[in-house]
Amino acid sequence: MEKEIFALVGFWEIILSIFMQWQAYTISNIKTFSVQSWILGIFLLWAGVFHGFTALIILALLTIITRAIAMPLYLGNTIRKQIYRARENKHRISTGLSILISLLLAVFGYLVYYLILAGYGQSLVSIPITLMLQGAFLIVSRSNAYSQLIGYLVMENSMFLLSFLFSELPFIVEAGIILDVLGVVVVAGLLMRVRDEDIEKEEELLG
Amino acid sequence: MIYLLPSISATLGAILSFSLFRSKHKEASVLASFLALVFSIFLLFEPDRFTAFFYVDSLSKIFLLMISSVYLGVVIFSIGYLEHSHGHLVKSCQYFSLLDIFVGIMLFSVTLNNFGLFWVSIEATTFATALLVASENDIAALEAAWRYIMIVSVGLTIGLVGTLFLYSSAHTLSITDLLSRQNQGSLFFLSGMLLVIGYGTKIGIFPMYTWLPDAHGKAPAPISAIFSAVLLPVSLYPLIRFFEVYQDPSLSKFAFVLGFLSVMTGSIMTLNQRLYKRLFAYSSVENMGLSLIGVSLGSYALFGTIVLIFTHAFAKSGVFMLTGNMLHELKTRKIEDVKGLIKIMPKTGLFLFFGALAVTGTPPFATFFGELLIVSKTINYYGWIVGVALFFFLMCGFLFINYRVINMVFNDETKPVSSAKESPFTFVPVIFITLAAFVILIVPIFYRFIEGVIK
């Protein structure tokens, strides 16, 4: 039962990350990330209640509060002050090609599992690996700072799925990870307010 | 608990600088850094301590001493540096507060007994310092900070997967527990590879080093100093511990190859650098690559690494601080625009020359001794061809960097400069580079002190 629910959660996480690949509206991507985090948080909450693990319940609540609510609100608030960044017209890779690459990454994720991790008996491990690759691809395929940051956050979400699948890290470590990611988002948000990503060549950054 | 005293001092410094003593933030930071150094010296004489949460041995104590020393120097130098800088993204009190909290996290991380918390603290240093990198608030600085935060965070995510696999295979993240058991299996090996790649991103290892020249090149000089001197070795610290608990020849080869490629890239890239801070940033890539090689080889090469990073910390931080003097007075970052530095700024010029010799491993600096140990172990383990190739790239770095520095310092085509007066805080890099020269004298004491770690 738990495996089926995990597969369902993973499936939706991947579908939503592919949806992000063809989204031109950054605000939609922020909302999609929020939905992703809600799904992850609710799943962790269910697992915590089902197994009676208080630490998992706290972790689920922390996930919902920070990833599903606080970060999207903060990023949404930041982008409203920079409305010209709300739509990303010029992708580094065309939308069609990025969807195709996303699908290929899903296949590649399964291959990574099959070739390297199949021996550990966790057939579902291809799901977080695929999600991680989707996040990484979002970072490299976009020049918009918000999209890149969301790509990073998708990667971090995949870490929680991976952690759940293998063995839960100690609570203090998981909580530390959540706080770290929150710190990265806050500082990245501050930088995004003043940074202009349309620079062509900057002599001081060459070589 | 006493092992937390240096970290607590720095954290209190951060709190005081930002809140209660905002008007006296410089004094608060100087006091905090001074206390951190005093506590670190005091802890050298305290017995090792291994608890569920802390793992403090002679290696941790050396790291505490190294971090605290550079911290004090950087805080003092920052006072003079910030007076001459304008248009900063962060206010002076925020700068000192972020610097204090950053050092507090590093001082904390080297006392930990948990690979998961290593990850948490190393990642925490990323967001604590991103705004410091962007401090100059121009396009290049903001881009450098953005690249820093994105590349390092993504790289560390790979390190997190490694940590997760480590926990899955060993069911513990504690160093003490891992040392007391046989660690083997392919998942353990995979976790080692991912940890090398993940932390390697923060150390500046090939191919994930690309953030490093940007961040070092554009950060304010004291921040470049503390990054190169302390942040990179602190990011290497979890890998030193990992190789302590898991010695696998294949993993050692994997780390060796990455280290070798870093030495190669770092030394070759110094050839075409046009900006002096980036030149020294690539020197850090080279030195960190060599350090990773030492860690991967273990035994006396590990001792070489420790000597190298300790001496490098003083020399490189001194060099970066001197580049701050140059930037303020000469208003240029370009190597070609700096000529006859010895006449314009005698102390800066002379010690830049000595500092460059130290960071490129020239005798009698202890960096030479460290490099010698690492190269000789490489020959011993991988044969003459690999050893000579490594030595060749080290020589390339040595020649390219010193050729540029000699040109900047001693070339007579002095350009007229209206008022080139050296900062009164130049005494800090002067002391640091002098200390780097004296490290060679304490190498035997160093060895006795750290013998238990090297095995």
GROMACS .gro file of N, CA, C and O in nm, chain A residues 36-133:
model
  392
   36GLN      N    1   0.369   2.087  -0.559
   36GLN     CA    2   0.461   1.975  -0.540
   36GLN      C    3   0.492   1.954  -0.392
   36GLN      O    4   0.493   1.842  -0.341
   37SER      N    5   0.521   2.065  -0.324
   37SER     CA    6   0.559   2.058  -0.182
   37SER      C    7   0.441   2.017  -0.095
   37SER      O    8   0.458   1.947   0.005
   38TRP      N    9   0.320   2.062  -0.133
   38TRP     CA   10   0.200   2.020  -0.060
   38TRP      C   11   0.184   1.868  -0.070
   38TRP      O   12   0.160   1.801   0.030
   39ILE      N   13   0.201   1.816  -0.192
   39ILE     CA   14   0.186   1.670  -0.212
   39ILE      C   15   0.289   1.596  -0.125
   39ILE      O   16   0.256   1.501  -0.055
   40LEU      N   17   0.413   1.646  -0.130
   40LEU     CA   18   0.521   1.583  -0.053
   40LEU      C   19   0.491   1.590   0.097
   40LEU      O   20   0.505   1.490   0.170
   41GLY      N   21   0.449   1.710   0.143
   41GLY     CA   22   0.421   1.731   0.286
   41GLY      C   23   0.308   1.642   0.334
   41GLY      O   24   0.317   1.578   0.440
   42ILE      N   25   0.199   1.634   0.253
   42ILE     CA   26   0.083   1.552   0.292
   42ILE      C   27   0.123   1.404   0.297
   42ILE      O   28   0.083   1.330   0.387
   43PHE      N   29   0.205   1.364   0.201
   43PHE     CA   30   0.251   1.224   0.199
   43PHE      C   31   0.332   1.192   0.325
   43PHE      O   32   0.311   1.088   0.390
   44LEU      N   33   0.424   1.282   0.359
   44LEU     CA   34   0.506   1.261   0.480
   44LEU      C   35   0.418   1.258   0.604
   44LEU      O   36   0.439   1.178   0.695
   45LEU      N   37   0.317   1.347   0.606
   45LEU     CA   38   0.224   1.353   0.720
   45LEU      C   39   0.148   1.221   0.732
   45LEU      O   40   0.136   1.164   0.842
   46TRP      N   41   0.100   1.173   0.618
   46TRP     CA   42   0.027   1.045   0.619
   46TRP      C   43   0.119   0.933   0.669
   46TRP      O   44   0.079   0.853   0.754
   47ALA      N   45   0.240   0.929   0.617
   47ALA     CA   46   0.334   0.824   0.657
   47ALA      C   47   0.365   0.833   0.807
   47ALA      O   48   0.374   0.731   0.876
   48GLY      N   49   0.381   0.957   0.856
   48GLY     CA   50   0.410   0.979   0.998
   48GLY      C   51   0.297   0.930   1.086
   48GLY      O   52   0.318   0.861   1.187
   49VAL      N   53   0.172   0.962   1.046
   49VAL     CA   54   0.055   0.921   1.123
   49VAL      C   55   0.037   0.769   1.114
   49VAL      O   56   0.013   0.701   1.213
   50PHE      N   57   0.056   0.717   0.992
   50PHE     CA   58   0.036   0.573   0.968
   50PHE      C   59   0.131   0.488   1.053
   50PHE      O   60   0.094   0.389   1.111
   51HIS      N   61   0.260   0.535   1.058
   51HIS     CA   62   0.359   0.458   1.133
   51HIS      C   63   0.372   0.504   1.279
   51HIS      O   64   0.444   0.445   1.357
   52GLY      N   65   0.306   0.614   1.311
   52GLY     CA   66   0.314   0.670   1.447
   52GLY      C   67   0.450   0.731   1.478
   52GLY      O   68   0.497   0.727   1.593
   53PHE      N   69   0.517   0.789   1.376
   53PHE     CA   70   0.647   0.853   1.396
   53PHE      C   71   0.627   1.004   1.417
   53PHE      O   72   0.593   1.077   1.323
   54THR      N   73   0.651   1.048   1.539
   54THR     CA   74   0.632   1.190   1.568
   54THR      C   75   0.730   1.276   1.485
   54THR      O   76   0.693   1.381   1.434
   55ALA      N   77   0.855   1.226   1.473
   55ALA     CA   78   0.957   1.304   1.400
   55ALA      C   79   0.913   1.328   1.256
   55ALA      O   80   0.931   1.438   1.201
   56LEU      N   81   0.853   1.227   1.196
   56LEU     CA   82   0.808   1.239   1.057
   56LEU      C   83   0.693   1.338   1.046
   56LEU      O   84   0.683   1.414   0.948
   57ILE      N   85   0.607   1.339   1.147
   57ILE     CA   86   0.494   1.434   1.146
   57ILE      C   87   0.548   1.577   1.155
   57ILE      O   88   0.504   1.666   1.080
   58ILE      N   89   0.646   1.597   1.245
   58ILE     CA   90   0.704   1.733   1.259
   58ILE      C   91   0.771   1.773   1.128
   58ILE      O   92   0.757   1.887   1.082
   59LEU      N   93   0.840   1.678   1.069
   59LEU     CA   94   0.909   1.704   0.942
   59LEU      C   95   0.809   1.741   0.832
   59LEU      O   96   0.833   1.834   0.753
   60ALA      N   97   0.697   1.669   0.831
   60ALA     CA   98   0.593   1.697   0.731
   60ALA      C   99   0.539   1.839   0.751
   60ALA      O  100   0.522   1.914   0.654
   61LEU      N  101   0.515   1.875   0.876
   61LEU     CA  102   0.463   2.009   0.905
   61LEU      C  103   0.564   2.115   0.865
   61LEU      O  104   0.529   2.219   0.808
   62LEU      N  105   0.694   2.087   0.897
   62LEU     CA  106   0.800   2.182   0.858
   62LEU      C  107   0.805   2.197   0.706
   62LEU      O  108   0.820   2.308   0.654
   63THR      N  109   0.789   2.085   0.636
   63THR     CA  110   0.790   2.087   0.489
   63THR      C  111   0.676   2.174   0.438
   63THR      O  112   0.694   2.258   0.349
   64ILE      N  113   0.558   2.153   0.493
   64ILE     CA  114   0.441   2.229   0.446
   64ILE      C  115   0.460   2.378   0.476
   64ILE      O  116   0.440   2.463   0.390
   65ILE      N  117   0.504   2.407   0.599
   65ILE     CA  118   0.516   2.548   0.638
   65ILE      C  119   0.623   2.618   0.554
   65ILE      O  120   0.599   2.729   0.501
   66THR      N  121   0.741   2.556   0.542
   66THR     CA  122   0.851   2.625   0.473
   66THR      C  123   0.839   2.615   0.321
   66THR      O  124   0.840   2.716   0.251
   67ARG      N  125   0.824   2.493   0.268
   67ARG     CA  126   0.830   2.474   0.122
   67ARG      C  127   0.700   2.503   0.052
   67ARG      O  128   0.700   2.555  -0.059
   68ALA      N  129   0.589   2.461   0.115
   68ALA     CA  130   0.461   2.476   0.045
   68ALA      C  131   0.401   2.614   0.065
   68ALA      O  132   0.327   2.663  -0.020
   69ILE      N  133   0.433   2.678   0.179
   69ILE     CA  134   0.369   2.807   0.207
   69ILE      C  135   0.470   2.923   0.204
   69ILE      O  136   0.459   3.014   0.121
   70ALA      N  137   0.570   2.918   0.295
   70ALA     CA  138   0.658   3.035   0.313
   70ALA      C  139   0.741   3.067   0.188
   70ALA      O  140   0.742   3.183   0.143
   71MET      N  141   0.808   2.968   0.132
   71MET     CA  142   0.895   2.995   0.016
   71MET      C  143   0.816   3.046  -0.104
   71MET      O  144   0.854   3.147  -0.164
   72PRO      N  145   0.707   2.980  -0.144
   72PRO     CA  146   0.630   3.034  -0.257
   72PRO      C  147   0.578   3.175  -0.231
   72PRO      O  148   0.579   3.260  -0.320
   73LEU      N  149   0.534   3.201  -0.106
   73LEU     CA  150   0.485   3.336  -0.074
   73LEU      C  151   0.597   3.439  -0.089
   73LEU      O  152   0.579   3.545  -0.148
   74TYR      N  153   0.713   3.404  -0.035
   74TYR     CA  154   0.830   3.495  -0.040
   74TYR      C  155   0.872   3.521  -0.184
   74TYR      O  156   0.893   3.635  -0.225
   75LEU      N  157   0.880   3.413  -0.263
   75LEU     CA  158   0.922   3.428  -0.403
   75LEU      C  159   0.817   3.504  -0.483
   75LEU      O  160   0.850   3.589  -0.566
   76GLY      N  161   0.690   3.473  -0.456
   76GLY     CA  162   0.581   3.544  -0.525
   76GLY      C  163   0.584   3.692  -0.493
   76GLY      O  164   0.568   3.778  -0.581
   77ASN      N  165   0.610   3.723  -0.368
   77ASN     CA  166   0.618   3.863  -0.325
   77ASN      C  167   0.737   3.933  -0.393
   77ASN      O  168   0.726   4.048  -0.435
   78THR      N  169   0.849   3.862  -0.403
   78THR     CA  170   0.968   3.920  -0.466
   78THR      C  171   0.943   3.947  -0.614
   78THR      O  172   0.978   4.052  -0.666
   79ILE      N  173   0.879   3.852  -0.680
   79ILE     CA  174   0.861   3.865  -0.826
   79ILE      C  175   0.759   3.975  -0.860
   79ILE      O  176   0.767   4.037  -0.966
   80ARG      N  177   0.668   4.001  -0.770
   80ARG     CA  178   0.572   4.108  -0.796
   80ARG      C  179   0.640   4.244  -0.804
   80ARG      O  180   0.591   4.335  -0.869
   81LYS      N  181   0.757   4.254  -0.740
   81LYS     CA  182   0.832   4.381  -0.746
   81LYS      C  183   0.917   4.386  -0.873
   81LYS      O  184   0.978   4.487  -0.903
   82GLN      N  185   0.927   4.274  -0.942
   82GLN     CA  186   1.007   4.268  -1.067
   82GLN      C  187   0.922   4.205  -1.175
   82GLN      O  188   0.952   4.099  -1.225
   83ILE      N  189   0.816   4.272  -1.210
   83ILE     CA  190   0.714   4.212  -1.296
   83ILE      C  191   0.769   4.173  -1.433
   83ILE      O  192   0.719   4.083  -1.497
   84TYR      N  193   0.880   4.240  -1.475
   84TYR     CA  194   0.938   4.208  -1.605
   84TYR      C  195   1.001   4.067  -1.606
   84TYR      O  196   1.032   4.013  -1.711
   85ARG      N  197   1.016   4.011  -1.490
   85ARG     CA  198   1.072   3.876  -1.485
   85ARG      C  199   0.963   3.768  -1.474
   85ARG      O  200   0.993   3.650  -1.464
   86ALA      N  201   0.838   3.815  -1.470
   86ALA     CA  202   0.729   3.720  -1.447
   86ALA      C  203   0.713   3.624  -1.564
   86ALA      O  204   0.660   3.515  -1.549
   87ARG      N  205   0.755   3.666  -1.682
   87ARG     CA  206   0.747   3.576  -1.798
   87ARG      C  207   0.885   3.561  -1.859
   87ARG      O  208   0.956   3.660  -1.879
   88GLU      N  209   0.921   3.438  -1.888
   88GLU     CA  210   1.052   3.414  -1.946
   88GLU      C  211   1.033   3.377  -2.092
   88GLU      O  212   0.993   3.265  -2.125
   89ASN      N  213   1.057   3.473  -2.181
   89ASN     CA  214   1.030   3.448  -2.322
   89ASN      C  215   1.141   3.371  -2.390
   89ASN      O  216   1.117   3.295  -2.483
   90LYS      N  217   1.264   3.396  -2.342
   90LYS     CA  218   1.378   3.340  -2.414
   90LYS      C  219   1.440   3.225  -2.333
   90LYS      O  220   1.522   3.247  -2.245
   91HIS      N  221   1.400   3.103  -2.363
   91HIS     CA  222   1.461   2.989  -2.295
   91HIS      C  223   1.593   2.958  -2.362
   91HIS      O  224   1.610   2.979  -2.481
   92ARG      N  225   1.687   2.904  -2.285
   92ARG     CA  226   1.814   2.865  -2.345
   92ARG      C  227   1.790   2.749  -2.443
   92ARG      O  228   1.857   2.735  -2.543
   93ILE      N  229   1.694   2.664  -2.408
   93ILE     CA  230   1.659   2.550  -2.493
   93ILE      C  231   1.511   2.567  -2.528
   93ILE      O  232   1.431   2.603  -2.441
   94SER      N  233   1.476   2.541  -2.654
   94SER     CA  234   1.336   2.563  -2.694
   94SER      C  235   1.242   2.475  -2.612
   94SER      O  236   1.280   2.367  -2.565
   95THR      N  237   1.117   2.521  -2.599
   95THR     CA  238   1.021   2.451  -2.512
   95THR      C  239   1.001   2.306  -2.556
   95THR      O  240   1.004   2.214  -2.474
   96GLY      N  241   0.984   2.288  -2.688
   96GLY     CA  242   0.961   2.153  -2.740
   96GLY      C  243   1.076   2.060  -2.706
   96GLY      O  244   1.055   1.949  -2.656
   97LEU      N  245   1.196   2.110  -2.729
   97LEU     CA  246   1.315   2.028  -2.702
   97LEU      C  247   1.329   1.999  -2.553
   97LEU      O  248   1.366   1.888  -2.513
   98SER      N  249   1.295   2.098  -2.470
   98SER     CA  250   1.311   2.077  -2.325
   98SER      C  251   1.213   1.971  -2.275
   98SER      O  252   1.247   1.893  -2.185
   99ILE      N  253   1.093   1.965  -2.335
   99ILE     CA  254   0.997   1.859  -2.295
   99ILE      C  255   1.052   1.722  -2.335
   99ILE      O  256   1.049   1.627  -2.257
  100LEU      N  257   1.106   1.719  -2.457
  100LEU     CA  258   1.163   1.593  -2.506
  100LEU      C  259   1.278   1.548  -2.415
  100LEU      O  260   1.284   1.431  -2.374
  101ILE      N  261   1.365   1.644  -2.380
  101ILE     CA  262   1.478   1.610  -2.291
  101ILE      C  263   1.426   1.563  -2.155
  101ILE      O  264   1.478   1.468  -2.097
  102SER      N  265   1.320   1.629  -2.107
  102SER     CA  266   1.261   1.590  -1.977
  102SER      C  267   1.217   1.444  -1.980
  102SER      O  268   1.241   1.369  -1.885
  103LEU      N  269   1.153   1.407  -2.091
  103LEU     CA  270   1.106   1.268  -2.101
  103LEU      C  271   1.225   1.172  -2.110
  103LEU      O  272   1.224   1.065  -2.047
  104LEU      N  273   1.328   1.214  -2.183
  104LEU     CA  274   1.448   1.130  -2.193
  104LEU      C  275   1.516   1.116  -2.057
  104LEU      O  276   1.571   1.011  -2.024
  105LEU      N  277   1.508   1.224  -1.980
  105LEU     CA  278   1.568   1.219  -1.845
  105LEU      C  279   1.497   1.117  -1.757
  105LEU      O  280   1.559   1.052  -1.673
  106ALA      N  281   1.365   1.104  -1.780
  106ALA     CA  282   1.288   1.006  -1.703
  106ALA      C  283   1.340   0.865  -1.736
  106ALA      O  284   1.358   0.781  -1.647
  107VAL      N  285   1.366   0.844  -1.864
  107VAL     CA  286   1.420   0.713  -1.906
  107VAL      C  287   1.560   0.694  -1.848
  107VAL      O  288   1.595   0.587  -1.796
  108PHE      N  289   1.639   0.802  -1.855
  108PHE     CA  290   1.777   0.797  -1.802
  108PHE      C  291   1.776   0.768  -1.652
  108PHE      O  292   1.858   0.690  -1.601
  109GLY      N  293   1.682   0.829  -1.579
  109GLY     CA  294   1.669   0.806  -1.435
  109GLY      C  295   1.647   0.659  -1.406
  109GLY      O  296   1.704   0.602  -1.313
  110TYR      N  297   1.562   0.596  -1.490
  110TYR     CA  298   1.536   0.453  -1.472
  110TYR      C  299   1.662   0.371  -1.502
  110TYR      O  300   1.694   0.275  -1.430
  111LEU      N  301   1.736   0.414  -1.606
  111LEU     CA  302   1.859   0.343  -1.642
  111LEU      C  303   1.963   0.352  -1.530
  111LEU      O  304   2.031   0.254  -1.500
  112VAL      N  305   1.973   0.471  -1.469
  112VAL     CA  306   2.067   0.489  -1.357
  112VAL      C  307   2.033   0.391  -1.246
  112VAL      O  308   2.120   0.323  -1.191
  113TYR      N  309   1.903   0.381  -1.218
  113TYR     CA  310   1.859   0.287  -1.114
  113TYR      C  311   1.895   0.144  -1.155
  113TYR      O  312   1.953   0.067  -1.079
  114TYR      N  313   1.859   0.111  -1.281
  114TYR     CA  314   1.875  -0.026  -1.328
  114TYR      C  315   2.022  -0.069  -1.328
  114TYR      O  316   2.055  -0.181  -1.290
  115LEU      N  317   2.109   0.024  -1.370
  115LEU     CA  318   2.250  -0.012  -1.383
  115LEU      C  319   2.328  -0.004  -1.252
  115LEU      O  320   2.423  -0.077  -1.230
  116ILE      N  321   2.290   0.090  -1.166
  116ILE     CA  322   2.371   0.114  -1.045
  116ILE      C  323   2.303   0.066  -0.917
  116ILE      O  324   2.365   0.004  -0.832
  117LEU      N  325   2.174   0.099  -0.904
  117LEU     CA  326   2.111   0.080  -0.774
  117LEU      C  327   2.014  -0.039  -0.767
  117LEU      O  328   1.954  -0.062  -0.663
  118ALA      N  329   2.001  -0.111  -0.877
  118ALA     CA  330   1.902  -0.220  -0.880
  118ALA      C  331   1.929  -0.326  -0.773
  118ALA      O  332   1.837  -0.387  -0.719
  119GLY      N  333   2.057  -0.341  -0.739
  119GLY     CA  334   2.096  -0.442  -0.641
  119GLY      C  335   2.042  -0.417  -0.502
  119GLY      O  336   2.043  -0.505  -0.417
  120TYR      N  337   1.995  -0.297  -0.475
  120TYR     CA  338   1.950  -0.265  -0.338
  120TYR      C  339   1.800  -0.288  -0.319
  120TYR      O  340   1.744  -0.254  -0.215
  121GLY      N  341   1.736  -0.340  -0.425
  121GLY     CA  342   1.597  -0.381  -0.411
  121GLY      C  343   1.495  -0.269  -0.402
  121GLY      O  344   1.381  -0.293  -0.370
  122GLN      N  345   1.536  -0.146  -0.426
  122GLN     CA  346   1.441  -0.036  -0.419
  122GLN      C  347   1.405   0.008  -0.560
  122GLN      O  348   1.463   0.102  -0.613
  123SER      N  349   1.309  -0.061  -0.619
  123SER     CA  350   1.276  -0.030  -0.759
  123SER      C  351   1.223   0.113  -0.774
  123SER      O  352   1.232   0.171  -0.882
  124LEU      N  353   1.168   0.169  -0.667
  124LEU     CA  354   1.109   0.302  -0.677
  124LEU      C  355   1.214   0.415  -0.676
  124LEU      O  356   1.181   0.530  -0.691
  125VAL      N  357   1.340   0.376  -0.657
  125VAL     CA  358   1.444   0.478  -0.645
  125VAL      C  359   1.460   0.558  -0.775
  125VAL      O  360   1.509   0.670  -0.774
  126SER      N  361   1.413   0.501  -0.886
  126SER     CA  362   1.424   0.576  -1.012
  126SER      C  363   1.338   0.703  -1.009
  126SER      O  364   1.365   0.798  -1.082
  127ILE      N  365   1.236   0.706  -0.924
  127ILE     CA  366   1.147   0.824  -0.917
  127ILE      C  367   1.222   0.947  -0.863
  127ILE      O  368   1.228   1.049  -0.930
  128PRO      N  369   1.281   0.939  -0.741
  128PRO     CA  370   1.357   1.058  -0.696
  128PRO      C  371   1.474   1.093  -0.785
  128PRO      O  372   1.506   1.211  -0.800
  129ILE      N  373   1.539   0.990  -0.845
  129ILE     CA  374   1.652   1.021  -0.934
  129ILE      C  375   1.602   1.101  -1.055
  129ILE      O  376   1.661   1.202  -1.093
  130THR      N  377   1.489   1.058  -1.111
  130THR     CA  378   1.431   1.131  -1.225
  130THR      C  379   1.395   1.274  -1.185
  130THR      O  380   1.423   1.370  -1.257
  131LEU      N  381   1.334   1.286  -1.068
  131LEU     CA  382   1.295   1.419  -1.020
  131LEU      C  383   1.417   1.509  -1.002
  131LEU      O  384   1.416   1.628  -1.036
  132MET      N  385   1.524   1.450  -0.950
  132MET     CA  386   1.648   1.526  -0.929
  132MET      C  387   1.703   1.574  -1.064
  132MET      O  388   1.745   1.689  -1.078
  133LEU      N  389   1.701   1.486  -1.163
  133LEU     CA  390   1.750   1.523  -1.296
  133LEU      C  391   1.662   1.632  -1.357
  133LEU      O  392   1.712   1.723  -1.425
   0.00000   0.00000   0.00000
